């Protein structure tokens, strides 16, 4: 019923609290779809995890920017959010509340997504299958988790960014000629 990468995202989000991995999982899933089939709802979920990642690391401005965009996508694509087993109204309210906290400089705290009964059931099954508990409260003492992004090889990402920049420059040059 729910795509496995989405369930993996939820496990990382609620159990591991590894928001960086959440981003990686859903971005890979989103990119695996043909460009014309890429749903913005996945981008919104990615942005939620990135916002929490930034807030936890003390980057309030990055967190606020990401969460503002995520809220917009959640509201705009509320039916798609509902299809994913999340209560879109509760999620939007929860995110707006968190945004206000961020804007007021309140420190990071974990967040749980409001899941429907059907999604909770699928999530619980995925947790059992993967031998995970269903929830973890504290993640601020895990130095590896907080600094994990600095340990990964980013050469592919940097090469792709350079390639995209070169393509944009080539298009601009062709348009100006």
mmCIF file of C-alpha atoms in Angstrom:
data_model
loop_
_atom_site.group_PDB
_atom_site.id
_atom_site.type_symbol
_atom_site.label_atom_id
_atom_site.label_comp_id
_atom_site.label_asym_id
_atom_site.label_seq_id
_atom_site.Cartn_x
_atom_site.Cartn_y
_atom_site.Cartn_z
ATOM 1 C CA UNK A 1 0.000 0.000 0.000
ATOM 2 C CA UNK A 2 2.790 2.440 0.907
ATOM 3 C CA UNK A 3 6.121 2.489 -0.953
ATOM 4 C CA UNK A 4 8.947 0.876 1.010
ATOM 5 C CA UNK A 5 11.164 4.000 0.779
ATOM 6 C CA UNK A 6 8.379 5.962 2.474
ATOM 7 C CA UNK A 7 8.201 3.440 5.316
ATOM 8 C CA UNK A 8 12.006 3.562 5.567
ATOM 9 C CA UNK A 9 11.761 7.362 5.748
ATOM 10 C CA UNK A 10 9.250 7.080 8.592
ATOM 11 C CA UNK A 11 11.515 4.688 10.502
ATOM 12 C CA UNK A 12 14.449 7.058 10.130
ATOM 13 C CA UNK A 13 12.208 9.977 11.090
ATOM 14 C CA UNK A 14 10.609 8.460 14.206
ATOM 15 C CA UNK A 15 13.118 5.886 15.430
ATOM 16 C CA UNK A 16 16.589 6.794 14.306
ATOM 17 C CA UNK A 17 15.782 10.523 14.110
ATOM 18 C CA UNK A 18 18.281 10.582 11.264
ATOM 19 C CA UNK A 19 16.826 13.438 9.258
ATOM 20 C CA UNK A 20 19.794 13.438 6.899
ATOM 21 C CA UNK A 21 19.050 9.823 5.983
ATOM 22 C CA UNK A 22 15.349 10.716 5.611
ATOM 23 C CA UNK A 23 16.360 13.243 2.993
ATOM 24 C CA UNK A 24 18.585 10.742 1.200
ATOM 25 C CA UNK A 25 15.925 8.008 1.116
ATOM 26 C CA UNK A 26 13.108 10.155 -0.246
ATOM 27 C CA UNK A 27 15.263 12.123 -2.645
ATOM 28 C CA UNK A 28 16.477 8.882 -4.218
ATOM 29 C CA UNK A 29 12.893 7.620 -4.417
ATOM 30 C CA UNK A 30 11.660 10.912 -5.893
ATOM 31 C CA UNK A 31 14.451 10.963 -8.476
ATOM 32 C CA UNK A 32 13.695 7.368 -9.496
ATOM 33 C CA UNK A 33 10.382 8.506 -10.987
ATOM 34 C CA UNK A 34 10.345 9.986 -14.499
ATOM 35 C CA UNK A 35 10.496 13.799 -14.261
ATOM 36 C CA UNK A 36 6.853 14.252 -15.345
ATOM 37 C CA UNK A 37 5.702 11.887 -12.544
ATOM 38 C CA UNK A 38 7.689 13.416 -9.681
ATOM 39 C CA UNK A 39 5.213 14.410 -7.010
ATOM 40 C CA UNK A 40 5.834 17.590 -4.990
ATOM 41 C CA UNK A 41 4.511 15.859 -1.859
ATOM 42 C CA UNK A 42 7.828 13.985 -1.591
ATOM 43 C CA UNK A 43 9.719 17.279 -1.742
ATOM 44 C CA UNK A 44 7.587 18.566 1.139
ATOM 45 C CA UNK A 45 8.454 15.526 3.264
ATOM 46 C CA UNK A 46 12.119 15.911 2.368
ATOM 47 C CA UNK A 47 11.964 19.560 3.406
ATOM 48 C CA UNK A 48 10.446 18.673 6.777
ATOM 49 C CA UNK A 49 13.358 16.373 7.567
ATOM 50 C CA UNK A 50 15.915 18.896 6.275
ATOM 51 C CA UNK A 51 14.338 21.630 8.411
ATOM 52 C CA UNK A 52 14.623 19.476 11.535
ATOM 53 C CA UNK A 53 18.169 18.534 10.594
ATOM 54 C CA UNK A 54 19.126 22.216 10.323
ATOM 55 C CA UNK A 55 17.339 23.162 13.526
ATOM 56 C CA UNK A 56 19.025 20.369 15.463
ATOM 57 C CA UNK A 57 22.428 21.558 14.213
ATOM 58 C CA UNK A 58 21.653 25.170 15.173
ATOM 59 C CA UNK A 59 21.023 26.563 11.682
ATOM 60 C CA UNK A 60 17.781 28.366 12.508
ATOM 61 C CA UNK A 61 17.652 30.405 9.294
ATOM 62 C CA UNK A 62 18.070 27.276 7.130
ATOM 63 C CA UNK A 63 15.476 25.468 9.235
ATOM 64 C CA UNK A 64 12.982 28.321 8.926
ATOM 65 C CA UNK A 65 13.466 28.547 5.150
ATOM 66 C CA UNK A 66 12.966 24.793 4.654
ATOM 67 C CA UNK A 67 9.998 24.534 6.981
ATOM 68 C CA UNK A 68 8.260 27.527 5.395
ATOM 69 C CA UNK A 69 8.535 25.848 2.003
ATOM 70 C CA UNK A 70 7.415 22.484 3.436
ATOM 71 C CA UNK A 71 4.314 24.065 4.985
ATOM 72 C CA UNK A 72 3.400 25.592 1.642
ATOM 73 C CA UNK A 73 3.723 22.213 -0.103
ATOM 74 C CA UNK A 74 1.766 20.390 2.622
ATOM 75 C CA UNK A 75 -1.099 22.863 2.300
ATOM 76 C CA UNK A 76 -1.042 22.919 -1.498
ATOM 77 C CA UNK A 77 -0.903 19.112 -1.797
ATOM 78 C CA UNK A 78 -3.102 18.184 1.164
ATOM 79 C CA UNK A 79 -4.884 15.429 -0.766
ATOM 80 C CA UNK A 80 -1.577 13.778 -1.636
ATOM 81 C CA UNK A 81 -0.555 14.048 2.030
ATOM 82 C CA UNK A 82 -3.822 12.326 2.983
ATOM 83 C CA UNK A 83 -3.134 9.533 0.444
ATOM 84 C CA UNK A 84 0.183 8.940 2.214
ATOM 85 C CA UNK A 85 -1.668 8.286 5.465
ATOM 86 C CA UNK A 86 -0.835 11.592 7.127
ATOM 87 C CA UNK A 87 -3.451 13.949 8.530
ATOM 88 C CA UNK A 88 -2.718 17.006 6.390
ATOM 89 C CA UNK A 89 -4.533 19.509 8.636
ATOM 90 C CA UNK A 90 -2.809 18.240 11.772
ATOM 91 C CA UNK A 91 0.525 18.142 9.965
ATOM 92 C CA UNK A 92 0.160 21.729 8.712
ATOM 93 C CA UNK A 93 -0.766 22.930 12.221
ATOM 94 C CA UNK A 94 2.097 21.001 13.785
ATOM 95 C CA UNK A 95 4.579 22.442 11.287
ATOM 96 C CA UNK A 96 3.268 25.998 11.720
ATOM 97 C CA UNK A 97 3.636 25.615 15.479
ATOM 98 C CA UNK A 98 7.208 24.384 15.012
ATOM 99 C CA UNK A 99 7.951 27.275 12.635
ATOM 100 C CA UNK A 100 6.818 29.761 15.279
ATOM 101 C CA UNK A 101 9.075 28.038 17.817
ATOM 102 C CA UNK A 102 12.006 28.270 15.405
ATOM 103 C CA UNK A 103 11.317 31.944 14.706
ATOM 104 C CA UNK A 104 11.301 32.544 18.472
ATOM 105 C CA UNK A 105 14.676 30.834 18.801
ATOM 106 C CA UNK A 106 13.453 27.831 20.721
ATOM 107 C CA UNK A 107 15.819 24.863 20.596
ATOM 108 C CA UNK A 108 15.281 21.696 18.611
ATOM 109 C CA UNK A 109 13.077 18.922 19.881
ATOM 110 C CA UNK A 110 11.965 15.806 18.058
ATOM 111 C CA UNK A 111 8.735 15.749 16.087
ATOM 112 C CA UNK A 112 6.318 12.942 15.268
ATOM 113 C CA UNK A 113 4.206 12.939 12.130
ATOM 114 C CA UNK A 114 0.417 12.475 12.566
ATOM 115 C CA UNK A 115 -0.220 9.065 10.984
ATOM 116 C CA UNK A 116 -3.568 7.489 10.103
ATOM 117 C CA UNK A 117 -4.405 4.064 11.517
ATOM 118 C CA UNK A 118 -3.592 2.390 8.185
ATOM 119 C CA UNK A 119 -0.189 4.069 8.012
ATOM 120 C CA UNK A 120 0.516 3.296 11.673
ATOM 121 C CA UNK A 121 -0.193 -0.364 10.982
ATOM 122 C CA UNK A 122 2.117 -0.448 7.938
ATOM 123 C CA UNK A 123 4.757 1.475 9.910
ATOM 124 C CA UNK A 124 4.532 -0.928 12.864
ATOM 125 C CA UNK A 125 4.914 -3.894 10.514
ATOM 126 C CA UNK A 126 7.964 -2.277 8.893
ATOM 127 C CA UNK A 127 9.491 -1.605 12.315
ATOM 128 C CA UNK A 128 8.936 -5.222 13.336
ATOM 129 C CA UNK A 129 10.312 -6.576 10.053
ATOM 130 C CA UNK A 130 13.415 -4.381 10.329
ATOM 131 C CA UNK A 131 13.763 -5.033 14.084
ATOM 132 C CA UNK A 132 13.299 -1.393 15.118
ATOM 133 C CA UNK A 133 11.355 0.023 18.032
ATOM 134 C CA UNK A 134 8.463 2.240 16.958
ATOM 135 C CA UNK A 135 9.726 5.446 18.534
ATOM 136 C CA UNK A 136 12.777 7.087 20.083
ATOM 137 C CA UNK A 137 12.619 10.311 22.069
ATOM 138 C CA UNK A 138 16.124 11.655 22.495
ATOM 139 C CA UNK A 139 18.688 12.061 19.756
ATOM 140 C CA UNK A 140 20.734 15.032 20.925
ATOM 141 C CA UNK A 141 23.410 12.905 22.608
ATOM 142 C CA UNK A 142 24.280 10.949 19.467
ATOM 143 C CA UNK A 143 27.408 12.691 18.127
ATOM 144 C CA UNK A 144 27.626 10.385 15.108
ATOM 145 C CA UNK A 145 24.045 11.153 14.119
ATOM 146 C CA UNK A 146 24.553 14.895 14.543
ATOM 147 C CA UNK A 147 27.704 14.922 12.400
ATOM 148 C CA UNK A 148 26.982 12.092 9.970
ATOM 149 C CA UNK A 149 26.682 14.362 6.938
ATOM 150 C CA UNK A 150 30.322 15.439 7.268
ATOM 151 C CA UNK A 151 31.503 11.835 6.880
ATOM 152 C CA UNK A 152 29.945 11.013 3.515
ATOM 153 C CA UNK A 153 31.523 11.143 0.084
ATOM 154 C CA UNK A 154 29.954 14.060 -1.771
ATOM 155 C CA UNK A 155 31.976 13.805 -4.994
ATOM 156 C CA UNK A 156 28.955 12.578 -7.018
ATOM 157 C CA UNK A 157 26.785 15.433 -5.722
ATOM 158 C CA UNK A 158 29.460 18.025 -6.450
ATOM 159 C CA UNK A 159 30.075 16.613 -9.946
ATOM 160 C CA UNK A 160 26.335 16.737 -10.715
ATOM 161 C CA UNK A 161 26.095 20.336 -9.489
ATOM 162 C CA UNK A 162 29.060 21.303 -11.682
ATOM 163 C CA UNK A 163 27.461 19.543 -14.665
ATOM 164 C CA UNK A 164 24.140 21.331 -14.128
ATOM 165 C CA UNK A 165 25.916 24.693 -13.829
ATOM 166 C CA UNK A 166 27.787 24.054 -17.077
ATOM 167 C CA UNK A 167 24.536 23.128 -18.827
ATOM 168 C CA UNK A 168 22.827 26.330 -17.598
ATOM 169 C CA UNK A 169 25.784 28.415 -18.759
ATOM 170 C CA UNK A 170 25.721 26.714 -22.170
ATOM 171 C CA UNK A 171 21.974 27.419 -22.522
ATOM 172 C CA UNK A 172 22.513 31.077 -21.593
ATOM 173 C CA UNK A 173 25.325 31.375 -24.125
ATOM 174 C CA UNK A 174 23.147 29.791 -26.826
ATOM 175 C CA UNK A 175 20.230 32.124 -25.985
ATOM 176 C CA UNK A 176 22.411 35.228 -26.154
ATOM 177 C CA UNK A 177 23.888 34.257 -29.552
#
